XYZ file of C-alpha atoms in Angstrom:
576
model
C -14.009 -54.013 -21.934
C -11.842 -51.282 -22.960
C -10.466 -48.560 -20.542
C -9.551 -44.976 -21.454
C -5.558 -43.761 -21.083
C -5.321 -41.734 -18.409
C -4.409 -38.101 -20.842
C -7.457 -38.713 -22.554
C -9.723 -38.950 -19.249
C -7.375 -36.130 -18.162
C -8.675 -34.315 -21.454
C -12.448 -35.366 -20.423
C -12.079 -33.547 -17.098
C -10.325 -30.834 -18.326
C -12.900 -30.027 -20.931
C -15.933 -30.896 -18.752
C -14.297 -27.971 -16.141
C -14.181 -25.694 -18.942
C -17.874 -26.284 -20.372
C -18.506 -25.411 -16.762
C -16.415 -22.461 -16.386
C -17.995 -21.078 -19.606
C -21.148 -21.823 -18.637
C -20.832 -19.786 -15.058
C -19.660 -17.215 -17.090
C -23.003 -16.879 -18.450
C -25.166 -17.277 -15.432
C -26.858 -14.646 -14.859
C -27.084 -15.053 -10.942
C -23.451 -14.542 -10.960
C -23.728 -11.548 -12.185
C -26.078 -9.914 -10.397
C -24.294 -11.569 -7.226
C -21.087 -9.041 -8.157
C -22.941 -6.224 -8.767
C -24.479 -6.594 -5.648
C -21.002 -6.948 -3.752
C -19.838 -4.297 -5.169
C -23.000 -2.199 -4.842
C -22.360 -3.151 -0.717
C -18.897 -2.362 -0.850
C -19.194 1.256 -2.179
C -22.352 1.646 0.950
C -19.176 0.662 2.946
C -16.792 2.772 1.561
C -19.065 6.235 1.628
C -18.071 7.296 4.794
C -14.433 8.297 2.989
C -15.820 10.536 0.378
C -16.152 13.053 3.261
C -12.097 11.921 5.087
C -9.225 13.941 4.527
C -5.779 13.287 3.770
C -3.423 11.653 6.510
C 0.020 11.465 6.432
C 1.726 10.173 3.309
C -0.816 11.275 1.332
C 0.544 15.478 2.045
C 3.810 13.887 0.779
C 2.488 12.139 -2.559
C 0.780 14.834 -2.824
C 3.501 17.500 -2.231
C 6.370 15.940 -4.414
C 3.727 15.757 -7.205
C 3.308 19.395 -7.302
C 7.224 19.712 -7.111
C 7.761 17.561 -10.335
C 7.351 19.256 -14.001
C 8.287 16.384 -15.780
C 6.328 13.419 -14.216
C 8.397 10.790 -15.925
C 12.255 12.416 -13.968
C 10.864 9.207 -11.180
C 12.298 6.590 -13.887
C 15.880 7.819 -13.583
C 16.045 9.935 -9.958
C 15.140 8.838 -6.624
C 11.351 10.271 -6.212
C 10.454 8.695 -2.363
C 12.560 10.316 0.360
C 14.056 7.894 2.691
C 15.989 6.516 -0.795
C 14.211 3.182 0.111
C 11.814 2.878 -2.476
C 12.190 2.457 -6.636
C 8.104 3.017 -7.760
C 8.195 5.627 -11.031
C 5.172 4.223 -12.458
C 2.788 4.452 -9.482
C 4.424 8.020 -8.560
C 3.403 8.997 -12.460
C -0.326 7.562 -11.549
C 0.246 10.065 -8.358
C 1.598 12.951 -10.668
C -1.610 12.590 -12.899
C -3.867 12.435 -10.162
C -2.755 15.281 -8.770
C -2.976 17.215 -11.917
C -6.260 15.765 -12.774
C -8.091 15.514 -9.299
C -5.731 18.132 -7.160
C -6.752 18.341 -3.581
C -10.278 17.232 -4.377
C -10.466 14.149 -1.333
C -13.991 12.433 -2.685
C -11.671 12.091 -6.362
C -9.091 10.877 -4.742
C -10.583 8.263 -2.906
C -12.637 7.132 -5.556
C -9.518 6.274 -7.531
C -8.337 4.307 -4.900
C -11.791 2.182 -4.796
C -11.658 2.040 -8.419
C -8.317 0.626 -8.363
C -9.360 -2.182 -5.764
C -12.456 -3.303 -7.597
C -10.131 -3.296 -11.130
C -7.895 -5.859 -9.052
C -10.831 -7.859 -7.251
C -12.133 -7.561 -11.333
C -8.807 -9.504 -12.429
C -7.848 -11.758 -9.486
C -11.582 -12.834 -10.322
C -10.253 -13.560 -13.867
C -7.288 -14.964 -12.808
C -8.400 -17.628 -10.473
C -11.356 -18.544 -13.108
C -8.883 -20.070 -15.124
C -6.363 -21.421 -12.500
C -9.254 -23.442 -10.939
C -11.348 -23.481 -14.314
C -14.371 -22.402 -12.291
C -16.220 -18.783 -12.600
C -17.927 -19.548 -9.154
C -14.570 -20.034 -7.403
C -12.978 -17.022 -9.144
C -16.186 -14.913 -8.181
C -16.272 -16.215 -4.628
C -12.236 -14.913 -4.009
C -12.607 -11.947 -5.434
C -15.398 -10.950 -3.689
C -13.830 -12.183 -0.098
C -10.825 -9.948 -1.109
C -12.814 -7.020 -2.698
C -14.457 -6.868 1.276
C -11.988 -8.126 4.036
C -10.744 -5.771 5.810
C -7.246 -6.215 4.833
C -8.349 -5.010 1.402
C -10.743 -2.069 2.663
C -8.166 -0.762 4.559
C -5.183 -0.395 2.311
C -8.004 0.929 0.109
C -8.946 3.483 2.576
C -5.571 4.972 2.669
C -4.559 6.713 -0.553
C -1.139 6.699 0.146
C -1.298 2.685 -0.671
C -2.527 3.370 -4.287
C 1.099 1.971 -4.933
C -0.478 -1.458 -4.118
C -3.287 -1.270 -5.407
C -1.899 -0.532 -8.420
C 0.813 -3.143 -8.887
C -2.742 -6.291 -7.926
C -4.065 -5.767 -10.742
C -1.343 -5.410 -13.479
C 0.435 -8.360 -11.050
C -2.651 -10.374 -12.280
C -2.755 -9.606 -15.556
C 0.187 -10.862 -16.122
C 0.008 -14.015 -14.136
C -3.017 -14.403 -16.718
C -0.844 -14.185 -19.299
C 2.135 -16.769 -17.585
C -0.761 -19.256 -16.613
C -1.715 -18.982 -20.426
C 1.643 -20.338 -21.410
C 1.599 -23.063 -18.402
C -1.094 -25.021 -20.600
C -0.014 -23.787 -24.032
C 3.581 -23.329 -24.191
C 1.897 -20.001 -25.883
C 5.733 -17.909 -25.997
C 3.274 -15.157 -27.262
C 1.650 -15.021 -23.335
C 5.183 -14.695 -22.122
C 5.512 -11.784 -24.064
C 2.577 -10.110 -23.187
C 3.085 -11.142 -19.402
C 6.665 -9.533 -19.501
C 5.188 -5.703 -20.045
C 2.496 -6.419 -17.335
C 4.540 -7.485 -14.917
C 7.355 -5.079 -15.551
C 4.723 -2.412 -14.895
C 3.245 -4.064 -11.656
C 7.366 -3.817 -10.674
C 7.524 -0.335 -11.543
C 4.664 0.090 -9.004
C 5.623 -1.078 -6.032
C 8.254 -4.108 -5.123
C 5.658 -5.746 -3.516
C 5.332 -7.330 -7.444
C 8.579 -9.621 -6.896
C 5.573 -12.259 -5.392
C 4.272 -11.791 -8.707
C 6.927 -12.997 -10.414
C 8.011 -16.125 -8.231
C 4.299 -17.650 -8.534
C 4.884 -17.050 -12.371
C 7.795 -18.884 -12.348
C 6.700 -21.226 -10.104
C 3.350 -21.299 -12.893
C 6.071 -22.393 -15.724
C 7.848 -24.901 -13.682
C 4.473 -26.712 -12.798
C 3.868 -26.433 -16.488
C 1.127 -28.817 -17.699
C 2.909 -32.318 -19.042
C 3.511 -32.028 -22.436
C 5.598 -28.724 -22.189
C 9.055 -29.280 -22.053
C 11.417 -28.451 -19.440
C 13.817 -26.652 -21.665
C 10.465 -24.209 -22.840
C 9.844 -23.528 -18.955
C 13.374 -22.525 -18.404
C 13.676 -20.443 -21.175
C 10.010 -18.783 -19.716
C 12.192 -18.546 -16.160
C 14.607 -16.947 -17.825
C 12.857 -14.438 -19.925
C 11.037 -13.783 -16.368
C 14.377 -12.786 -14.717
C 15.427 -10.559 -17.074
C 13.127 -7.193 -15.713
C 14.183 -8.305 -12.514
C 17.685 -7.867 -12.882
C 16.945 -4.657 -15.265
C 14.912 -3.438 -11.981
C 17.280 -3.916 -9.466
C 20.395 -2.559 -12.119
C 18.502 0.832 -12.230
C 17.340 1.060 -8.724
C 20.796 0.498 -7.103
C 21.901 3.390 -9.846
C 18.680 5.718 -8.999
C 18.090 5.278 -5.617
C 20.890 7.264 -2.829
C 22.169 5.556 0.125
C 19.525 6.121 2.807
C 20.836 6.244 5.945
C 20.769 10.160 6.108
C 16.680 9.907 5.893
C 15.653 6.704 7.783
C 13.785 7.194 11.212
C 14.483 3.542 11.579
C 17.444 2.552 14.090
C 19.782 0.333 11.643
C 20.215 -3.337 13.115
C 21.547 -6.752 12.063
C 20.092 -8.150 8.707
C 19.711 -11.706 10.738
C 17.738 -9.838 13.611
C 15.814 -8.175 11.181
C 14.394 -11.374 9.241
C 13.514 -13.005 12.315
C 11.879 -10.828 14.156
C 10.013 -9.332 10.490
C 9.031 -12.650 9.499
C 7.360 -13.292 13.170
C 6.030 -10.257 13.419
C 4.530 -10.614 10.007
C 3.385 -14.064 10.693
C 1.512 -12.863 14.222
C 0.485 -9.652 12.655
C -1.114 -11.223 9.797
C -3.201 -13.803 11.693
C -4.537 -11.152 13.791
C -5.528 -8.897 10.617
C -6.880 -12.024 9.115
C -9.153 -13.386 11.548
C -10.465 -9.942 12.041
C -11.571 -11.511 15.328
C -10.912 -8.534 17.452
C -12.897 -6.401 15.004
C -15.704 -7.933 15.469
C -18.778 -8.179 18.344
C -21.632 -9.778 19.145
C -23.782 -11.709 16.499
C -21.044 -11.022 13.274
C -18.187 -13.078 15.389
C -20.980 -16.017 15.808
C -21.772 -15.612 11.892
C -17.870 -15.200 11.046
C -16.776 -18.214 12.907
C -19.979 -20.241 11.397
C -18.469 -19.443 8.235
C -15.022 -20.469 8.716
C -16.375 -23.630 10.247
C -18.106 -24.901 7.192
C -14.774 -23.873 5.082
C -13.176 -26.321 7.452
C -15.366 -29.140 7.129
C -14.795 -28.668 3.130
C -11.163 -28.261 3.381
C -10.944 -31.897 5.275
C -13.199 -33.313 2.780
C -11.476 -32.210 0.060
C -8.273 -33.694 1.828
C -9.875 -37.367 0.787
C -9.889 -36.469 -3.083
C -6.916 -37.231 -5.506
C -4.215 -34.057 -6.245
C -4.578 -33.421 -9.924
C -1.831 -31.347 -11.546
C -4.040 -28.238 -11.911
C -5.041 -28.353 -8.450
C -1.571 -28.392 -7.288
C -0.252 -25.605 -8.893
C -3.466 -23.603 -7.977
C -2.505 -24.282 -4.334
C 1.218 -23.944 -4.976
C 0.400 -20.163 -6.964
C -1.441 -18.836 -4.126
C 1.152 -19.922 -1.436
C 3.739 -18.735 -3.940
C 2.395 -15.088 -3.854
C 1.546 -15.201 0.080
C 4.676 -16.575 1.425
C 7.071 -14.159 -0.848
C 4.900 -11.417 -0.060
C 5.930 -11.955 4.004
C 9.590 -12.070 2.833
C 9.266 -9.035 1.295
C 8.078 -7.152 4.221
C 10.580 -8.206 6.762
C 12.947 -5.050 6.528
C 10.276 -2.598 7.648
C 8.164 -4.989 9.741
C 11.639 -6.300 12.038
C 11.409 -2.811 13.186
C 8.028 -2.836 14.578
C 4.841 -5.240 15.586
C 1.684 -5.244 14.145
C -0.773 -7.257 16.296
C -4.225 -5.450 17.124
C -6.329 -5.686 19.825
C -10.165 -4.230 20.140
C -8.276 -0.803 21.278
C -5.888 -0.538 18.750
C -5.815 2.775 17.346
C -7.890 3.540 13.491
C -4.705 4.226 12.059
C -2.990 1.041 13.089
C -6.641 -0.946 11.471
C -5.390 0.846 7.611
C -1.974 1.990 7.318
C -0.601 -1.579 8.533
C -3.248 -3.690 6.013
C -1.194 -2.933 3.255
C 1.480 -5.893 4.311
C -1.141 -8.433 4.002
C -2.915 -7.284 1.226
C -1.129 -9.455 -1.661
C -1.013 -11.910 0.951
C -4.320 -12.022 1.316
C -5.250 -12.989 -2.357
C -2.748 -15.584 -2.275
C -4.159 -17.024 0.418
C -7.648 -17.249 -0.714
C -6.228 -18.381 -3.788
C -4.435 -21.276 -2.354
C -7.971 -21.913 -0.065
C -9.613 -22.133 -3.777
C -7.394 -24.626 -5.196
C -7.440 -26.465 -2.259
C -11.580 -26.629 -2.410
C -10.856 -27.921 -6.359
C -12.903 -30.726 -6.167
C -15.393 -30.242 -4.151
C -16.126 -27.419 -6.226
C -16.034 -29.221 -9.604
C -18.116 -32.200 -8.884
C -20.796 -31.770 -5.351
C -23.013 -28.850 -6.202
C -23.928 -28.803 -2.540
C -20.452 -27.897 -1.929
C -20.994 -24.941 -3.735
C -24.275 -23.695 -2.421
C -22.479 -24.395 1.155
C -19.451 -22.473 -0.015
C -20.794 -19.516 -1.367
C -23.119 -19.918 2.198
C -20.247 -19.997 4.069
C -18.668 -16.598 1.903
C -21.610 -14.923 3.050
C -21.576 -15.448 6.310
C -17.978 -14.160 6.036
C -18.601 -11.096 3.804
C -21.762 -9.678 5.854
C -19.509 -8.949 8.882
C -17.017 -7.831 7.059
C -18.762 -5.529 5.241
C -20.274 -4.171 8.568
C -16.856 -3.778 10.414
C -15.608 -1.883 7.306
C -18.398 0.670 7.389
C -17.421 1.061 10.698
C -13.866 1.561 9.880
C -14.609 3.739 6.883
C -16.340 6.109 9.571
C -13.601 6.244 12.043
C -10.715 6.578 9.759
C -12.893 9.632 8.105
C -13.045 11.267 11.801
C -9.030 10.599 12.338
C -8.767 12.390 8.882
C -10.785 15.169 10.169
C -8.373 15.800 12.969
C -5.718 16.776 10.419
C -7.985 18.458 8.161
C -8.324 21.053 10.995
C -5.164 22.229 11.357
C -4.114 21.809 8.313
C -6.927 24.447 7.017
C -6.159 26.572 9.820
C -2.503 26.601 9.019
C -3.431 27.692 4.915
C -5.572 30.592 6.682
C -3.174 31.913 9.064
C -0.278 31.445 6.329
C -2.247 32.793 3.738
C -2.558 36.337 5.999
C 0.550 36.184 7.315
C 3.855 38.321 5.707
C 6.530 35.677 5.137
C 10.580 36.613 4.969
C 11.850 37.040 2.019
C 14.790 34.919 2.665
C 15.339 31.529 4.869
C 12.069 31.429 5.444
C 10.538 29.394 8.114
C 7.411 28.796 9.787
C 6.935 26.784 12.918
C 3.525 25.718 14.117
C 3.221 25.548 17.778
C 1.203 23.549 20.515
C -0.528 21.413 17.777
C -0.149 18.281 20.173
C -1.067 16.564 17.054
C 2.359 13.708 16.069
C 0.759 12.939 12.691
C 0.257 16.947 11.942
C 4.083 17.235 13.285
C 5.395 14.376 11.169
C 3.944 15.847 8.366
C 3.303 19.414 8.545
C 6.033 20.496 5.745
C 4.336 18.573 3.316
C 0.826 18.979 3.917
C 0.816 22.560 3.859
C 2.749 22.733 0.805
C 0.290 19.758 -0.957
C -2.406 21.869 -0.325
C -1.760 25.364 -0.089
C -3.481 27.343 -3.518
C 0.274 29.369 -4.637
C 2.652 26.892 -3.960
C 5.222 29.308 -5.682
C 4.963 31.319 -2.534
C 5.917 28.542 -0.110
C 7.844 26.500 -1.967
C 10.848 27.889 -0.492
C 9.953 27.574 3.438
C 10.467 25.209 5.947
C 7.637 24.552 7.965
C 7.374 22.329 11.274
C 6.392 22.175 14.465
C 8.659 21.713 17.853
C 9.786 18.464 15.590
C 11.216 18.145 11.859
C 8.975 16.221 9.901
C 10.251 13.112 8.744
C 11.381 15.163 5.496
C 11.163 18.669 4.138
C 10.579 19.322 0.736
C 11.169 22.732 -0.121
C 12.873 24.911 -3.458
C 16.546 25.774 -1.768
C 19.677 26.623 -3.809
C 21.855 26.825 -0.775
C 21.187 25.258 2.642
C 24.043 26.622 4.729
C 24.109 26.396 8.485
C 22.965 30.250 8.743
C 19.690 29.257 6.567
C 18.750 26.761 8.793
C 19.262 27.425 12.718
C 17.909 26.476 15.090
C 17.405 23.698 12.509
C 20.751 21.213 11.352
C 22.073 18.590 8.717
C 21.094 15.167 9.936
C 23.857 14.681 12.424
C 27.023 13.174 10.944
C 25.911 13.854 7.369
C 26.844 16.060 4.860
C 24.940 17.933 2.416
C 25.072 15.336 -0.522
C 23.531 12.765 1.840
C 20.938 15.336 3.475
C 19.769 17.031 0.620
C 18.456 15.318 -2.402
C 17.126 16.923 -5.707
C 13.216 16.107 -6.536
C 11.965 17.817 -9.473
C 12.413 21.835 -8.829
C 13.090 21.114 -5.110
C 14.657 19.108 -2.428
C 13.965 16.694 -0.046
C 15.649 17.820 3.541
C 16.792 15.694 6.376
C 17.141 17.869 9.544
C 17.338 17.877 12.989
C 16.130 20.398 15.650
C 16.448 21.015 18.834
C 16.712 23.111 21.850
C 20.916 23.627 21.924
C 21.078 24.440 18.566
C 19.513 28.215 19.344
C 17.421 30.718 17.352
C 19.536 33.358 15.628
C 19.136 36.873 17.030
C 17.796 38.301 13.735
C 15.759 35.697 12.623
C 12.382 36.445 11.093
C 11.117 33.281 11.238
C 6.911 32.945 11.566
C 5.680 31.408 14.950
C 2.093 30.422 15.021
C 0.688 28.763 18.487
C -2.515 26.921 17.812
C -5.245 28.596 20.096
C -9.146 27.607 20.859
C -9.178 26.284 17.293
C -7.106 28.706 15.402
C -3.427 29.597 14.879
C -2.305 32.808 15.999
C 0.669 34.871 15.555
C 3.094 34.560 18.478
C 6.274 35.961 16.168
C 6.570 39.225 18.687
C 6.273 37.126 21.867
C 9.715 34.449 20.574
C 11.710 37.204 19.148
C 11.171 39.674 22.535
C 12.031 36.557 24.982
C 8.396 36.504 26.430
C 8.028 32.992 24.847
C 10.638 30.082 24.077
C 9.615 27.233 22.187
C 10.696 23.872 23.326
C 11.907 21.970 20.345
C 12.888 18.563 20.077
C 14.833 16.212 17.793
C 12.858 13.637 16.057
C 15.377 11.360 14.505
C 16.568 8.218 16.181
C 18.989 8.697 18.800
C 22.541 8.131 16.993
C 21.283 11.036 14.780
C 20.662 13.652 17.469
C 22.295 16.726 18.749
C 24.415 15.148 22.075
């Protein structure tokens, strides 16, 4: 009796997972199983075609309008704060804003686009890493609706990430092309992808370290000197990346908010925070009530009587590296994080605040495909040979996805009514400015009694993202008793007698508090009471009254009303 060598039973399987991958491919019940996802995803996401802006968005927004040539990002620093190095995804913003301007239901459809185009290719991606369509399809769709994903969708300020996914993907594609091949022609076309998913956001390092990690796991009969030289060619846009940014980017101490601390402190307490944060945005379990936490935890429990079985079976090489890829791109993606996240926590409770649900999901949302990636390779076996365990699988998904899907509806239609908060005063401010005469020279405007901290931390920018003849404010600084975080206005001088009661960033000079963005500046000030109104300032005050702003300019300048201001830097940088 003869027995087979071990590569060509090796080839068997490999080719047997293939015949089936093709053949999902073609089944028509897939098919109409994503279109029906996405069908309920878009139902979920309806709710912001009628939001508003919020926050960063003014700002993207705002610098947009400021920039002629939409490709000065690639060689100036384009993000104030000089933290962040992302021309490509501030060109998508410059395009968007001259294609969709300040129409929100656009807008938000481009971020929903962008989220089902990476759902699309980490769909395509994990197809091949665990040669099954069913697998890849059962992922993406458990990404597409968590609500890690709908919420960094719902905020269009995070179009950053969810532009680097899918070009991150693509070119993981391409790297796990070469893992089997030794293809040096996938290389190449990975290098470009991934370069661009880099150029997006930084969040695309991940990216590269499961690609390398990809061509060390390489299949057998590549050689080790091929995967270096793949490692190698990987490192160069790195370095190239990191070479420009440290040229591009300014030193950003003048502009953070953030109180500077030990590097050591930092990792520690951004890697736990990340690590507690992330298993509460995960779980989802405080997001949910009644009947969908019984059908949620159902569903995890059958995923955990899977996982143990599949525990039993033997670790091919494929289904290693599928695990070792999607812990890859999780775990760099939390060491990525750490610098902003030491600074703060992100745990949630059932009374956290809507904003806290979206603008913190974008540090888990790589994360989260890796994970689910690493889940699918895990499941390998199960999957390829017990079709029960894919009927109880894709079960299991669904009892996961329903809830989900309801609990992002829900957040959809909250986040819309925090939006609408903004939207308010923001409209009334373009009315009231609009009607108003503004000074010639050192203009400012201040916006009174709002009451509102994300309308003061961004009321520079948001007026000037939306405002119809930006020509005519582009040279005014507008705030409320606080700065903004930054000013962006068109200033060829900024003396001290331009800006009282307003000041430099304390202990910075102009070169550090001023820096050039297209036909403007960004502008890191401080204000506050001591600093004093000038006696011939003609400076616009407008107090925010029974749902309106009115003119209070008289009132300030004859003494019959003082403004409390108040600095809104961190302590070190405020007036003593």
């Amino acid at each position: 009796m003869s027995v087979m060598p071990e590569t060509l039973l090796s080839d068997v399987d490999a080719a047997a997972r293939q015949a089936d991958s093709v053949a999902g491919s073609r089944d028509p019940w897939l098919r109409v199983t994503a279109i029906a996802v996405a069908i309920a995803l878009v139902l979920a996401f309806r709710a912001a075609f009628s939001a508003y802006f919020m926050l960063d968005d003014f700002g993207m927004l705002a610098i947009a309008r400021f920039l002629d040539n939409p490709l000065e990002p690639f060689w100036h620093n384009h993000i104030p704060g000089g933290l962040y190095y992302r021309p490509l995804g501030m060109l998508f913003w410059w395009l968007s804003e001259r294609a969709l301007g300040t129409n929100v239901a656009a807008q938000y459809l481009v971020n929903l686009a962008l989220h089902l185009v990476g759902a699309a290719a980490l769909w395509r991606f994990t197809s091949k890493l665990c040669e099954s369509q069913w697998a890849g399809f059962l992922v993406a769709a458990c990404f597409a609706c968590h609500p890690i994903g709908f919420g960094t969708t719902l905020w269009l300020s995070d179009r950053f990430d969810l532009l680097a996914l899918p070009l991150g993907f693509l070119g993981l594609h391409q790297v796990l092309e070469f893992s089997r091949s030794a293809s040096s022609r996938a290389i190449w076309l990975a290098l470009p992808l991934l370069s661009a998913s880099l150029l997006s956001k930084e969040i695309a390092l991940a990216f590269f370290a499961s690609s390398m990690m990809l061509c060390l796991c390489a299949d057998r009969q590549i050689g080790w000197q091929a995967r270096f030289r793949a490692c190698a060619i990987l490192c160069v846009p790195i370095a190239a990346y990191f070479l420009v940014r440290s040229v591009v980017l300014p030193n950003p101490g003048a502009e953070s908010l953030l109180s500077i601390r030990q590097p050591l402190h930092l990792l520690a307490d951004g890697l736990g925070h990340w690590a507690t944060g992330g298993f509460d945005f995960l779980t989802c379990w405080q997001r949910l009530g009644g009947w969908k936490k019984g059908a949620a935890f159902a569903g995890v429990s059958v995923v955990v009587v899977f996982l143990l079985v599949s525990t039993t079976r033997p670790w091919s090489i494929r289904r290693k590296n599928a695990v070792l890829a999607g812990l890859s791109l999780c775990a760099t993606t939390a060491l990525l994080q750490w610098p902003l996240l030491g600074n703060f926590s992100v745990r949630i409770s059932e009374a956290s605040p809507v904003l806290d649900l979206v603008v913190n999901s974008r540090y888990f949302y790589a994360s989260l495909a890796g994970f689910l990636i690493a889940i699918a390779g895990f499941l390998m076996p199960v999957l390829e040979r017990w079709k029960g365990a894919r009927i109880g699988i894709a079960f299991a998904s669904a009892l996961l996805v329903v809830p989900w899907l309801l609990s992002d509806q829900n957040l959809a239609r909250r986040y819309r009514n925090e939006t609408h908060k903004q939207q308010e005063l923001v409209e009334a401010a373009l009315a009231s400015i609009g009607k108003s005469r503004l000074p010639a020279t050192n203009c400012q405007i201040y916006l009174l009694d709002t009451q509102n901290w994300t309308f003061g931390w961004i009321s520079d920018e948001a007026v000037k993202a939306t405002y119809p003849d930006l020509a005519r404010i582009e040279s005014c600084l507008i705030q409320t008793e606080h700065t903004p975080w930054y000013h962006i206005a068109r200033r060829d001088s900024i003396g001290p007698g331009g800006l009282r009661p307003m000041t430099l960033v304390r202990g910075q000079d102009e070169s550090q508090s001023a820096q050039r963005i297209g036909r403007g500046r960004f502008l890191a000030l401080n204000l506050d009471d001591d600093n004093g109104m000038p006696a011939d300032s003609q400076a616009l005050f407008l107090s925010w009254q029974n749902g309106r702003f009115v003119d209070v300019s008289a009132e300030v300048r004859e003494g019959r009303r003082a403004p409390r201001f108040a600095c809104n830097r961190r302590a070190e940088q405020c007036p003593k």
